[in-house]
Short mmCIF file of C-alpha atoms in Angstrom, two decimals:
data_model
loop_
_atom_site.label_atom_id
_atom_site.label_comp_id
_atom_site.label_asym_id
_atom_site.label_seq_id
_atom_site.Cartn_x
_atom_site.Cartn_y
_atom_site.Cartn_z
CA MET A 894 191.00 -12.66 214.29
CA ALA A 895 193.49 -15.47 213.98
CA ASN A 896 193.41 -17.40 210.92
CA ALA A 897 195.76 -19.92 209.49
CA GLN A 898 196.91 -18.81 205.82
CA LEU A 899 197.08 -22.47 204.32
CA ALA A 900 196.65 -21.41 200.62
CA SER A 901 196.86 -18.53 198.20
CA PHE A 902 193.22 -18.28 196.92
CA LYS A 903 192.32 -17.05 193.47
CA VAL A 904 188.83 -15.55 193.07
CA PRO A 905 186.50 -17.11 190.71
CA GLN A 906 186.20 -15.75 187.06
CA VAL A 907 183.84 -12.99 186.75
CA GLU A 908 181.55 -11.98 183.88
CA ASN A 909 179.25 -9.02 183.26
CA GLU A 910 175.72 -9.96 184.61
CA PRO A 911 173.61 -10.90 181.48
CA PHE A 912 170.66 -8.56 180.86
CA ARG A 913 167.01 -9.69 181.14
CA HIS A 914 164.98 -8.18 178.39
CA TYR A 915 161.39 -8.60 179.90
CA ALA A 916 159.73 -9.57 176.57
CA PRO A 917 156.01 -10.05 176.29
CA ASN A 918 155.04 -13.26 178.21
CA SER A 919 158.50 -13.83 179.41
CA VAL A 920 159.13 -15.50 182.86
CA GLU A 921 161.07 -12.39 183.91
CA ARG A 922 158.33 -9.96 182.81
CA LYS A 923 155.81 -12.00 184.97
CA ASN A 924 158.25 -12.24 187.88
CA LEU A 925 158.83 -8.20 187.80
CA GLU A 926 154.99 -7.68 187.40
CA SER A 927 154.36 -9.70 190.41
CA ALA A 928 157.01 -7.90 192.41
CA ILE A 929 155.76 -4.52 191.50
CA ARG A 930 152.11 -5.61 192.40
CA ASP A 931 153.23 -7.00 195.71
CA MET A 932 155.13 -3.78 196.60
CA GLU A 933 152.18 -1.54 195.43
CA GLN A 934 150.04 -3.53 197.71
CA ALA A 935 152.19 -3.18 200.79
CA LEU A 936 153.55 0.42 200.66
CA PRO A 937 154.46 2.61 202.35
CA PHE A 938 157.29 0.81 203.80
CA GLU A 939 158.97 1.95 207.07
CA VAL A 940 162.65 2.32 206.82
CA PRO A 941 164.79 2.59 210.03
CA ILE A 942 168.33 3.85 210.40
CA VAL A 943 170.46 0.89 210.79
CA ILE A 944 173.30 1.08 213.44
CA ASN A 945 175.47 -1.91 214.24
CA GLY A 946 172.92 -4.15 212.34
CA LYS A 947 169.97 -3.05 214.40
CA PRO A 948 167.06 -0.87 213.40
CA VAL A 949 166.93 2.59 215.12
CA LYS A 950 163.76 4.76 214.98
CA THR A 951 164.26 8.33 215.91
CA GLY A 952 160.52 9.34 215.46
CA LYS A 953 161.56 12.14 213.15
CA THR A 954 160.42 10.87 209.84
CA ALA A 955 160.44 11.85 206.18
CA LYS A 956 158.56 10.56 203.01
CA GLN A 957 159.98 9.25 199.75
CA PRO A 958 157.18 9.91 197.25
CA ILE A 959 156.46 8.05 194.23
CA PRO A 960 157.41 10.46 191.48
CA SER A 961 154.79 8.94 189.03
CA ASP A 962 152.09 9.17 191.53
CA HIS A 963 153.29 11.86 194.04
CA ALA A 964 149.99 11.54 196.15
CA LYS A 965 151.48 8.15 197.22
CA HIS A 966 154.66 7.41 199.21
CA LEU A 967 156.99 4.27 198.70
CA ALA A 968 158.51 4.69 202.12
CA VAL A 969 158.41 6.63 205.41
CA TYR A 970 162.08 6.72 206.80
CA HIS A 971 163.53 7.75 210.10
CA GLU A 972 166.12 10.72 209.96
CA ALA A 973 169.21 10.34 211.95
CA ASP A 974 169.77 13.02 214.59
CA GLU A 975 173.15 13.94 216.42
CA ALA A 976 173.21 11.14 218.68
CA THR A 977 172.42 8.61 216.04
CA VAL A 978 175.25 9.89 213.67
CA LYS A 979 177.50 9.69 216.58
CA ALA A 980 176.47 5.93 217.50
CA ALA A 981 177.05 5.23 213.72
CA ILE A 982 180.56 6.55 213.74
CA ASP A 983 181.40 5.08 216.99
CA GLY A 984 180.09 1.68 216.14
CA ALA A 985 181.88 1.85 212.80
CA LEU A 986 185.34 2.60 214.26
CA ALA A 987 184.84 -0.08 216.95
CA ALA A 988 184.31 -2.58 214.17
CA LYS A 989 187.30 -1.59 212.15
CA GLU A 990 190.09 -3.71 213.65
CA ALA A 991 188.26 -7.04 213.28
CA TRP A 992 187.22 -6.01 209.70
CA GLU A 993 190.68 -4.91 208.35
CA THR A 994 192.30 -8.01 209.74
CA MET A 995 189.64 -10.34 208.32
CA PRO A 996 191.42 -12.54 205.74
CA TRP A 997 190.83 -11.17 202.14
CA ASN A 998 189.13 -14.30 200.81
CA ASP A 999 186.62 -14.01 203.60
CA ARG A 1000 185.87 -10.34 202.74
CA ALA A 1001 185.75 -11.28 199.18
CA ALA A 1002 183.30 -14.00 199.68
CA ILE A 1003 180.80 -11.71 201.34
CA PHE A 1004 180.58 -9.36 198.28
CA LEU A 1005 180.28 -12.35 195.87
CA LYS A 1006 177.52 -13.80 197.89
CA ALA A 1007 175.94 -10.24 197.83
CA ALA A 1008 176.30 -10.25 193.98
CA ASP A 1009 174.34 -13.38 193.87
CA LEU A 1010 171.72 -12.31 196.05
CA VAL A 1011 171.28 -9.03 194.03
CA SER A 1012 171.20 -11.02 190.61
CA GLY A 1013 168.97 -13.82 191.97
CA LYS A 1014 166.87 -13.93 195.23
CA TYR A 1015 166.30 -9.97 195.26
CA ARG A 1016 166.58 -9.00 191.67
CA TYR A 1017 162.78 -8.38 191.11
CA LYS A 1018 162.30 -6.75 194.53
CA LEU A 1019 165.31 -4.29 193.84
CA LEU A 1020 163.99 -3.50 190.32
CA ALA A 1021 160.38 -2.90 191.58
CA ALA A 1022 161.91 -0.52 194.23
CA THR A 1023 163.77 1.36 191.70
CA ILE A 1024 160.84 1.64 189.30
CA LEU A 1025 158.49 2.81 191.88
CA GLY A 1026 160.84 5.02 193.91
CA GLN A 1027 163.14 6.31 191.28
CA GLY A 1028 160.84 6.36 188.10
CA LYS A 1029 162.86 4.09 185.97
CA ASN A 1030 161.27 1.93 183.37
CA ALA A 1031 161.87 -1.87 183.41
CA TRP A 1032 165.08 -1.90 181.09
CA GLN A 1033 166.81 1.07 183.01
CA ALA A 1034 166.00 -0.67 186.31
CA GLU A 1035 167.49 -3.88 185.01
CA ILE A 1036 170.74 -2.37 183.67
CA ASP A 1037 171.17 -0.37 187.04
CA ALA A 1038 169.67 -2.30 190.06
CA ALA A 1039 170.39 -5.92 188.74
CA ALA A 1040 173.18 -5.79 186.40
CA GLU A 1041 175.49 -2.76 187.43
CA LEU A 1042 175.09 -3.55 191.09
CA SER A 1043 176.03 -7.16 190.96
CA ASP A 1044 178.93 -6.18 188.40
CA PHE A 1045 180.17 -3.76 190.95
CA PHE A 1046 180.49 -6.31 193.74
CA ARG A 1047 181.91 -9.18 191.39
CA PHE A 1048 184.30 -7.00 189.45
CA GLY A 1049 185.17 -5.07 192.72
CA VAL A 1050 186.55 -8.39 194.17
CA LYS A 1051 188.50 -9.18 191.05
CA PHE A 1052 189.98 -5.64 190.94
CA VAL A 1053 190.93 -5.85 194.55
CA GLU A 1054 192.75 -9.08 194.05
CA GLN A 1055 194.71 -7.43 191.09
CA MET A 1056 195.65 -4.48 193.29
CA TYR A 1057 196.74 -6.83 196.20
CA SER A 1058 198.99 -8.60 193.51
CA GLN A 1059 201.00 -5.58 192.68
CA GLN A 1060 204.20 -6.43 194.48
CA PRO A 1061 207.85 -5.34 194.14
CA ASP A 1062 209.55 -7.17 191.16
CA LYS A 1063 212.92 -6.90 192.69
CA ASN A 1064 214.74 -8.04 195.88
CA PHE A 1065 218.35 -7.62 196.85
CA ALA A 1066 219.98 -10.95 197.85
CA GLY A 1067 219.12 -11.76 201.38
CA SER A 1068 215.99 -9.74 201.59
CA TRP A 1069 212.26 -9.66 200.67
CA ASN A 1070 210.24 -6.73 199.65
CA ARG A 1071 206.39 -6.64 199.68
CA VAL A 1072 203.69 -4.09 199.84
CA GLU A 1073 200.46 -4.20 201.79
CA TYR A 1074 197.42 -2.03 201.00
CA ARG A 1075 196.06 -0.84 204.41
CA PRO A 1076 192.72 0.51 204.75
CA LEU A 1077 192.46 4.25 205.62
CA GLU A 1078 192.86 5.41 209.33
CA GLY A 1079 189.49 6.30 210.35
CA PHE A 1080 186.09 5.97 208.67
CA VAL A 1081 184.76 6.68 205.05
CA LEU A 1082 181.57 8.84 204.67
CA ALA A 1083 179.60 7.75 201.38
CA VAL A 1084 177.16 10.21 199.98
CA SER A 1085 174.96 8.52 197.29
CA PRO A 1086 172.67 9.84 194.67
CA PHE A 1087 169.01 9.02 193.70
CA ASN A 1088 169.66 8.07 190.16
CA PHE A 1089 171.50 4.93 190.22
CA THR A 1090 170.68 2.13 192.82
CA ALA A 1091 174.04 0.37 191.72
CA ILE A 1092 175.97 3.69 192.97
CA GLY A 1093 174.17 3.57 195.97
CA GLY A 1094 175.76 0.10 196.62
CA ASN A 1095 179.17 0.80 195.29
CA LEU A 1096 179.73 4.11 197.17
CA PRO A 1097 179.95 2.31 200.46
CA GLY A 1098 180.87 -1.15 198.99
CA ALA A 1099 184.11 -0.20 197.30
CA PRO A 1100 185.69 1.22 200.47
CA ALA A 1101 184.37 -1.51 202.68
CA MET A 1102 185.68 -4.25 200.19
CA VAL A 1103 189.43 -3.18 201.00
CA GLY A 1104 188.84 -3.13 204.84
CA ASN A 1105 187.50 0.33 205.48
CA VAL A 1106 184.35 0.97 207.73
CA VAL A 1107 181.63 3.23 206.35
CA VAL A 1108 178.95 5.63 207.28
CA TRP A 1109 176.43 5.55 204.25
CA LYS A 1110 174.10 8.61 203.71
CA PRO A 1111 171.75 7.49 201.01
CA SER A 1112 169.73 10.00 198.88
CA PRO A 1113 166.27 10.70 200.07
CA ALA A 1114 164.92 10.00 196.80
CA ALA A 1115 166.40 6.38 196.91
CA THR A 1116 166.14 5.46 200.39
CA TYR A 1117 164.06 2.31 200.01
CA SER A 1118 166.04 0.66 197.30
CA ASN A 1119 169.41 1.55 199.12
CA TYR A 1120 167.91 0.18 202.21
CA ILE A 1121 167.16 -3.31 200.48
CA VAL A 1122 170.86 -3.06 199.34
CA HIS A 1123 172.10 -2.67 202.83
CA GLN A 1124 169.88 -5.56 203.90
CA ILE A 1125 171.37 -7.67 201.08
CA LEU A 1126 174.97 -7.05 202.31
CA LEU A 1127 174.05 -7.93 205.89
CA GLU A 1128 172.38 -11.18 204.66
CA ALA A 1129 175.65 -11.94 202.67
CA GLY A 1130 177.50 -11.86 205.93
CA LEU A 1131 178.92 -8.32 206.15
CA PRO A 1132 179.61 -7.68 209.81
CA PRO A 1133 176.85 -5.36 211.12
CA SER A 1134 178.92 -2.39 211.91
CA VAL A 1135 181.01 -2.27 208.74
CA ILE A 1136 178.51 -0.21 206.77
CA GLN A 1137 176.29 1.98 208.90
CA PHE A 1138 173.03 2.90 207.13
CA VAL A 1139 172.23 6.50 208.02
CA PRO A 1140 169.43 8.34 206.29
CA GLY A 1141 168.76 11.89 207.29
CA PRO A 1142 168.90 15.53 206.39
CA PRO A 1143 172.14 15.64 204.25
CA PRO A 1144 173.55 18.97 205.58
CA GLU A 1145 173.41 17.77 209.12
CA VAL A 1146 174.56 14.29 208.78
CA VAL A 1147 177.35 15.20 206.44
CA ALA A 1148 178.48 18.03 208.41
CA GLN A 1149 178.80 16.04 211.68
CA ALA A 1150 180.63 13.40 209.78
CA ILE A 1151 183.12 15.34 208.30
CA ALA A 1152 184.02 17.35 211.59
CA HIS A 1153 184.83 14.11 213.24
CA PRO A 1154 188.79 13.52 214.03
CA SER A 1155 188.53 10.14 212.64
CA PHE A 1156 187.03 11.20 209.09
CA ALA A 1157 189.27 9.59 206.54
CA SER A 1158 187.66 9.92 203.15
CA LEU A 1159 184.54 11.21 201.22
CA HIS A 1160 183.14 9.01 198.49
CA PHE A 1161 180.48 11.11 196.84
CA THR A 1162 178.20 11.25 193.84
CA GLY A 1163 175.82 14.21 193.46
CA SER A 1164 175.91 17.93 192.44
CA THR A 1165 178.90 20.05 191.63
CA PHE A 1166 177.78 22.77 194.02
CA VAL A 1167 177.40 20.38 196.83
CA PHE A 1168 180.81 18.64 196.19
CA LYS A 1169 182.78 21.96 196.13
CA LYS A 1170 181.27 23.08 199.28
CA LEU A 1171 182.13 19.71 201.13
CA TRP A 1172 185.66 20.00 199.74
CA LYS A 1173 186.00 23.57 201.20
CA ASP A 1174 184.50 22.36 204.52
CA ILE A 1175 186.80 19.42 204.71
CA ALA A 1176 189.91 21.70 203.95
CA ALA A 1177 188.69 23.99 206.65
CA ASN A 1178 188.73 21.05 209.20
CA LEU A 1179 192.28 19.83 208.09
CA ASP A 1180 193.72 20.53 211.68
CA LYS A 1181 191.30 18.37 213.14
CA TYR A 1182 192.15 15.08 211.14
CA LYS A 1183 194.99 12.45 211.66
CA GLY A 1184 195.85 12.63 208.05
CA TYR A 1185 194.66 14.24 204.70
CA PRO A 1186 191.28 12.91 203.72
CA ARG A 1187 190.87 11.24 200.57
CA ILE A 1188 188.15 12.99 198.45
CA VAL A 1189 186.65 11.06 195.65
CA GLY A 1190 183.68 12.51 193.80
CA GLU A 1191 181.70 12.21 190.55
CA THR A 1192 179.38 15.26 190.04
CA GLY A 1193 177.56 16.63 186.92
CA GLY A 1194 178.22 16.78 183.16
CA LYS A 1195 177.19 18.90 180.28
CA ASN A 1196 177.86 16.01 177.74
CA PHE A 1197 177.98 16.29 174.15
CA HIS A 1198 177.52 14.66 170.82
CA VAL A 1199 179.17 16.05 167.69
CA VAL A 1200 178.17 14.74 164.35
CA HIS A 1201 180.53 15.04 161.45
CA SER A 1202 179.39 15.47 157.86
CA SER A 1203 180.63 11.79 157.14
CA ALA A 1204 178.34 10.37 160.05
CA ALA A 1205 175.77 7.66 159.38
CA VAL A 1206 172.55 9.66 160.07
CA THR A 1207 170.10 7.16 161.36
CA ASN A 1208 172.61 5.76 163.76
CA ALA A 1209 173.53 9.33 165.17
CA VAL A 1210 169.92 10.25 165.57
CA TYR A 1211 168.75 7.19 167.42
CA GLN A 1212 171.93 7.29 169.56
CA ALA A 1213 171.08 10.93 170.37
CA ILE A 1214 167.47 10.19 171.34
CA ARG A 1215 168.80 7.30 173.66
CA GLY A 1216 171.56 9.24 175.04
CA ALA A 1217 169.47 12.33 175.78
CA PHE A 1218 166.23 10.81 177.00
CA GLU A 1219 166.79 7.56 178.70
CA TYR A 1220 165.88 7.85 182.20
CA GLN A 1221 164.50 11.29 181.64
CA GLY A 1222 167.92 12.53 181.06
CA GLN A 1223 168.67 12.06 184.72
CA LYS A 1224 172.01 10.54 184.24
CA CYS A 1225 175.25 12.27 185.04
CA SER A 1226 176.33 11.06 181.41
CA ALA A 1227 173.24 12.11 179.62
CA LEU A 1228 173.51 13.86 176.43
CA SER A 1229 172.54 17.58 176.76
CA ARG A 1230 174.28 19.34 173.93
CA LEU A 1231 174.27 18.25 170.31
CA TYR A 1232 176.44 19.76 167.50
CA VAL A 1233 175.26 18.60 163.98
CA SER A 1234 176.87 19.37 160.47
CA SER A 1235 174.56 21.40 158.41
CA THR A 1236 174.79 18.90 155.67
CA VAL A 1237 173.83 15.94 157.92
CA TRP A 1238 171.22 18.25 159.58
CA LYS A 1239 169.40 18.84 156.21
CA ASN A 1240 169.92 15.29 154.88
CA GLY A 1241 167.42 13.61 157.29
CA PHE A 1242 168.73 14.20 160.52
CA LYS A 1243 166.37 16.76 161.71
CA ASP A 1244 163.27 15.03 160.50
CA GLN A 1245 164.21 11.75 162.03
CA LEU A 1246 165.29 13.45 165.32
CA VAL A 1247 161.74 15.31 165.60
CA LYS A 1248 159.89 12.44 164.59
CA GLY A 1249 161.82 9.77 166.72
CA THR A 1250 161.39 12.16 169.82
CA GLN A 1251 157.72 12.72 169.28
CA ARG A 1252 157.22 8.69 169.27
CA ILE A 1253 158.50 8.47 172.77
CA LYS A 1254 155.89 7.20 175.18
CA VAL A 1255 155.91 9.12 178.49
CA GLY A 1256 154.15 7.70 181.53
CA ASP A 1257 153.85 5.24 184.47
CA PRO A 1258 157.11 3.39 184.46
CA THR A 1259 155.37 0.26 185.58
CA ASP A 1260 153.89 0.16 181.95
CA PHE A 1261 156.28 -1.89 179.93
CA GLN A 1262 155.50 0.32 176.93
CA THR A 1263 156.74 3.37 178.72
CA PHE A 1264 160.04 4.69 177.47
CA ASN A 1265 160.12 7.84 179.65
CA GLY A 1266 158.79 8.00 183.18
CA PRO A 1267 158.72 10.91 185.54
CA VAL A 1268 161.45 13.13 186.82
CA ILE A 1269 162.47 12.50 190.39
CA GLY A 1270 160.54 15.13 192.28
CA ARG A 1271 159.07 18.79 192.54
CA PRO A 1272 162.32 20.65 192.75
CA ALA A 1273 163.68 18.77 189.54
CA PHE A 1274 160.21 19.43 187.81
CA ASP A 1275 160.44 22.95 188.57
CA ARG A 1276 164.06 23.51 187.69
CA ILE A 1277 163.85 21.61 184.28
CA THR A 1278 160.58 23.33 183.03
CA GLY A 1279 162.11 26.65 184.16
CA TYR A 1280 164.99 26.04 181.80
CA ILE A 1281 162.75 25.37 178.90
CA GLU A 1282 160.82 28.59 179.52
CA ARG A 1283 163.97 30.50 179.70
CA ALA A 1284 165.19 29.10 176.54
CA LYS A 1285 161.95 29.86 174.81
CA LYS A 1286 162.20 33.47 175.94
CA ALA A 1287 165.77 33.82 174.71
CA GLY A 1288 164.78 32.64 171.13
CA ALA A 1289 165.22 28.78 171.20
CA GLU A 1290 162.93 26.87 168.82
CA VAL A 1291 161.12 23.98 170.22
CA LEU A 1292 161.31 21.26 167.74
CA ALA A 1293 159.86 18.58 169.92
CA GLY A 1294 158.23 18.41 173.43
CA GLY A 1295 158.25 21.56 175.43
CA THR A 1296 155.17 20.57 177.36
CA TRP A 1297 154.69 18.94 180.92
CA ASP A 1298 151.88 17.74 183.37
CA ASP A 1299 152.44 17.42 187.20
CA THR A 1300 148.77 16.66 187.92
CA LYS A 1301 149.39 13.12 189.07
CA GLY A 1302 153.28 12.59 188.58
CA TYR A 1303 156.19 14.77 187.40
CA PHE A 1304 156.09 14.22 183.78
CA ILE A 1305 158.05 16.21 181.19
CA ARG A 1306 157.78 15.64 177.50
CA PRO A 1307 161.26 14.85 176.07
CA THR A 1308 162.24 18.25 174.55
CA VAL A 1309 164.44 19.31 171.56
CA LEU A 1310 165.58 22.78 171.38
CA LEU A 1311 167.20 24.37 168.30
CA THR A 1312 169.41 27.26 169.03
CA LYS A 1313 171.54 29.65 166.94
CA ASP A 1314 173.39 30.73 169.92
CA PRO A 1315 176.04 28.19 171.04
CA LYS A 1316 176.52 29.74 174.39
CA SER A 1317 172.82 29.88 175.27
CA ILE A 1318 171.82 28.98 178.80
CA THR A 1319 170.76 25.39 177.90
CA MET A 1320 174.00 24.75 175.92
CA VAL A 1321 176.12 25.87 178.95
CA GLU A 1322 174.36 24.83 182.21
CA GLU A 1323 173.53 21.43 183.53
CA ILE A 1324 169.69 20.75 183.58
CA PHE A 1325 169.62 16.98 184.50
CA GLY A 1326 166.29 16.35 182.64
CA PRO A 1327 164.91 15.37 179.30
CA VAL A 1328 166.05 18.46 177.39
CA LEU A 1329 168.34 18.39 174.40
CA SER A 1330 169.75 21.54 172.96
CA VAL A 1331 170.94 21.40 169.14
CA TYR A 1332 173.32 23.71 167.42
CA VAL A 1333 173.96 23.31 163.62
CA PHE A 1334 177.32 24.16 162.29
CA GLU A 1335 178.69 24.71 158.95
CA ASP A 1336 180.78 21.81 157.68
CA ALA A 1337 183.68 24.15 157.03
CA ASP A 1338 183.60 25.26 160.55
CA TRP A 1339 184.54 21.75 162.04
CA ASP A 1340 187.66 23.03 163.98
CA LYS A 1341 185.77 26.04 165.31
CA THR A 1342 182.94 23.81 166.46
CA LEU A 1343 185.35 21.56 168.26
CA GLU A 1344 186.85 24.32 170.00
CA LEU A 1345 183.34 25.60 171.00
CA ILE A 1346 182.63 22.17 172.49
CA ASP A 1347 185.90 22.38 174.38
CA THR A 1348 185.41 25.62 175.89
CA THR A 1349 181.50 25.94 176.35
CA SER A 1350 181.02 24.11 179.60
CA GLU A 1351 183.15 23.85 183.04
CA TYR A 1352 182.36 19.98 182.92
CA GLY A 1353 184.28 17.24 181.43
CA LEU A 1354 182.47 13.90 181.84
CA THR A 1355 181.16 12.30 178.61
CA GLY A 1356 181.18 12.92 174.89
CA SER A 1357 180.58 11.18 171.61
CA ILE A 1358 182.01 11.71 168.15
CA PHE A 1359 180.06 10.63 165.07
CA ALA A 1360 182.23 10.15 161.98
CA ASN A 1361 182.92 7.63 159.36
CA ASP A 1362 185.87 9.63 158.23
CA ARG A 1363 188.60 8.22 160.46
CA SER A 1364 190.92 11.27 160.16
CA ALA A 1365 188.06 13.57 161.34
CA LEU A 1366 187.42 11.05 164.24
CA VAL A 1367 191.11 11.13 165.25
CA HIS A 1368 191.44 14.83 164.79
CA ALA A 1369 188.34 15.44 167.02
CA THR A 1370 189.56 13.15 169.68
CA ASN A 1371 192.89 15.04 169.98
CA LYS A 1372 190.96 18.46 170.00
CA LEU A 1373 188.69 17.12 172.75
CA ARG A 1374 191.35 15.50 174.75
CA ASN A 1375 190.20 17.04 177.99
CA ALA A 1376 186.59 17.57 177.20
CA ALA A 1377 185.39 14.24 178.45
CA GLY A 1378 186.59 11.49 180.76
CA ASN A 1379 184.62 8.93 178.63
CA MET A 1380 184.72 9.28 174.99
CA TYR A 1381 182.66 7.18 172.70
CA TYR A 1382 182.97 6.78 168.79
CA ASN A 1383 179.77 6.43 166.71
CA GLU A 1384 177.84 5.44 170.16
CA LYS A 1385 175.96 7.45 172.69
CA CYS A 1386 177.60 8.90 175.47
CA THR A 1387 175.99 7.00 178.34
CA GLY A 1388 175.90 3.40 179.41
CA ALA A 1389 179.38 2.68 180.83
CA VAL A 1390 179.78 -0.99 181.81
CA VAL A 1391 181.80 -2.04 184.72
CA GLY A 1392 184.82 -3.83 183.64
CA GLN A 1393 184.65 -2.44 180.21
CA GLN A 1394 184.28 1.39 180.30
CA PRO A 1395 185.90 2.73 183.51
CA PHE A 1396 183.73 5.78 184.34
CA GLY A 1397 184.53 9.27 185.45
CA GLY A 1398 185.44 12.78 184.27
CA ALA A 1399 187.54 15.63 185.33
CA ARG A 1400 187.27 19.41 185.50
CA ALA A 1401 184.05 20.29 187.30
CA SER A 1402 182.80 16.76 186.75
CA GLY A 1403 184.75 15.28 189.57
CA THR A 1404 188.14 13.52 190.48
CA ASN A 1405 187.96 11.02 187.68
CA ASP A 1406 188.97 8.02 189.73
CA LYS A 1407 187.30 5.64 187.47
CA ALA A 1408 184.47 3.65 188.94
CA GLY A 1409 184.14 0.19 187.61
CA SER A 1410 187.93 -0.36 187.45
CA VAL A 1411 190.81 -1.31 189.71
CA SER A 1412 191.76 2.49 189.87
CA ILE A 1413 188.99 3.51 192.28
CA PHE A 1414 190.27 0.94 194.96
CA TYR A 1415 193.70 2.61 195.30
CA ARG A 1416 191.91 5.78 196.61
CA PHE A 1417 190.77 3.78 199.63
CA VAL A 1418 193.82 2.25 200.87
CA SER A 1419 197.24 3.63 202.18
CA ALA A 1420 200.09 1.48 201.05
CA ARG A 1421 202.69 0.40 203.39
CA SER A 1422 206.19 -1.13 202.07
CA ILE A 1423 207.86 -3.81 204.07
CA LYS A 1424 211.48 -4.97 203.63
CA GLU A 1425 212.55 -8.04 205.56
CA ASN A 1426 216.31 -8.72 206.05
CA PHE A 1427 217.53 -12.30 206.29
CA VAL A 1428 221.35 -11.70 206.71
CA GLY A 1429 222.52 -9.87 209.59
CA LEU A 1430 225.22 -7.28 209.50
CA GLU A 1431 228.65 -8.23 211.47
CA ASP A 1432 229.93 -4.59 211.35
CA PHE A 1433 228.82 -1.06 210.51
CA GLY A 1434 231.56 -0.16 207.91
CA TYR A 1435 231.52 0.00 204.18
CA PRO A 1436 233.93 -1.81 201.94
CA SER A 1437 234.79 1.54 200.48
CA ASN A 1438 236.08 2.50 204.12
CA LEU A 1439 238.74 -0.22 203.87
CA VAL A 1440 242.40 0.75 203.23
#
């Protein structure tokens, strides 16, 4: 694609998408209610595979249930087979040259337009699909499917511009040095989770933004919202083969993709177990590949709050309730283990925590009064309730919740467990549900507790320190240096915002490549240094050779 470069373009100033609050009688609440009503009347939706911009229907289908009303289905989607996956890979690779040589300002414009479509024309449709299909209430859907997704696209463009501007500072006389950031040689496989529509858009979007072609395998439990995102990208002008939308059985689709000689990168969000297995499978295939694939992944967390004796009690309580129970605890960053000073615990923390948790309304996420909706499906419901039962048998005291009902939807009451064993199962293992385990420590055991936090879990994603004593806060920060990739002071351990808190953790939580920052984009490019000489040699000898 030949294009005259007649100017050096600068992308527009970007800001975080303002949140809409859906107050009673507001225009946005009425618009969202209308979108939900329209979607409920039209479901179930048929979702095809999309290869080279065209729908493909294999006839082998699966259903995406509505977790708050599991007798109903939001969508019926076609599952990719071996031939379809091959066609997706072949089509993406055929589109690669044209896409990577498209001028940067044109690629940028596509994603900026997509952001405007997300935050404008399709906002309420995306929210409705996320509420019905993934069980989020209006606020959680808003900060995800509208705000964060459009932020990923807008700030992504800004970050890529920053990356491209990183050039050598020095040039010897008669020469010019420069660096170009090439897309990877091959295709990227994006495997996205159910819990954030925005992550569904960012996992294929980030590598595509820097000129890669992508095969996108969405989560079965987020298929419909992710399909809408893909349609938005196509409407924004994304060439039809750049991101191939390939729903289907995860093991088969992923295995075929990573066995391909042109596999260049995995962009993954999901379970630690699956990520480790894929890493091993990729390593076993190394001799097939042209290069060493880039493996970029964010997995689980066993995230903590630690509350010092100097902490403000009310703030620490309500931050814990939000951190643990927003979106039913189904965030990688959700609070799962809470360590509280005995002085603070006795000085109102326990009572406020129990009473606050008991006030949470659990129910249909389309009801604007609902704080907690359903968990995502039957396997999650059974796993979470199983952990609660095991904790009770092991001697944990249920302070709140501990009950559930799957008659209509997969509803679990927010549950607070008090344990005297800081290494009990619910303090150690990831649950990914509305379960908060509490351990009360003696004030004199501050250092021991910090050591306990650092060594209890294999994960290192998010954590929060609550203290008004600055020396205690600094001391805890240093002791917990590797316990969390995102650390918060007097603030819950969830809610990272694109462009403000780059997100990611290490240890078993992933590769810590920091989504929502410029760092992530370096993982999907392979830099090439170019030196141009302007003054030719007239001989091969050095001045030192002269006599």
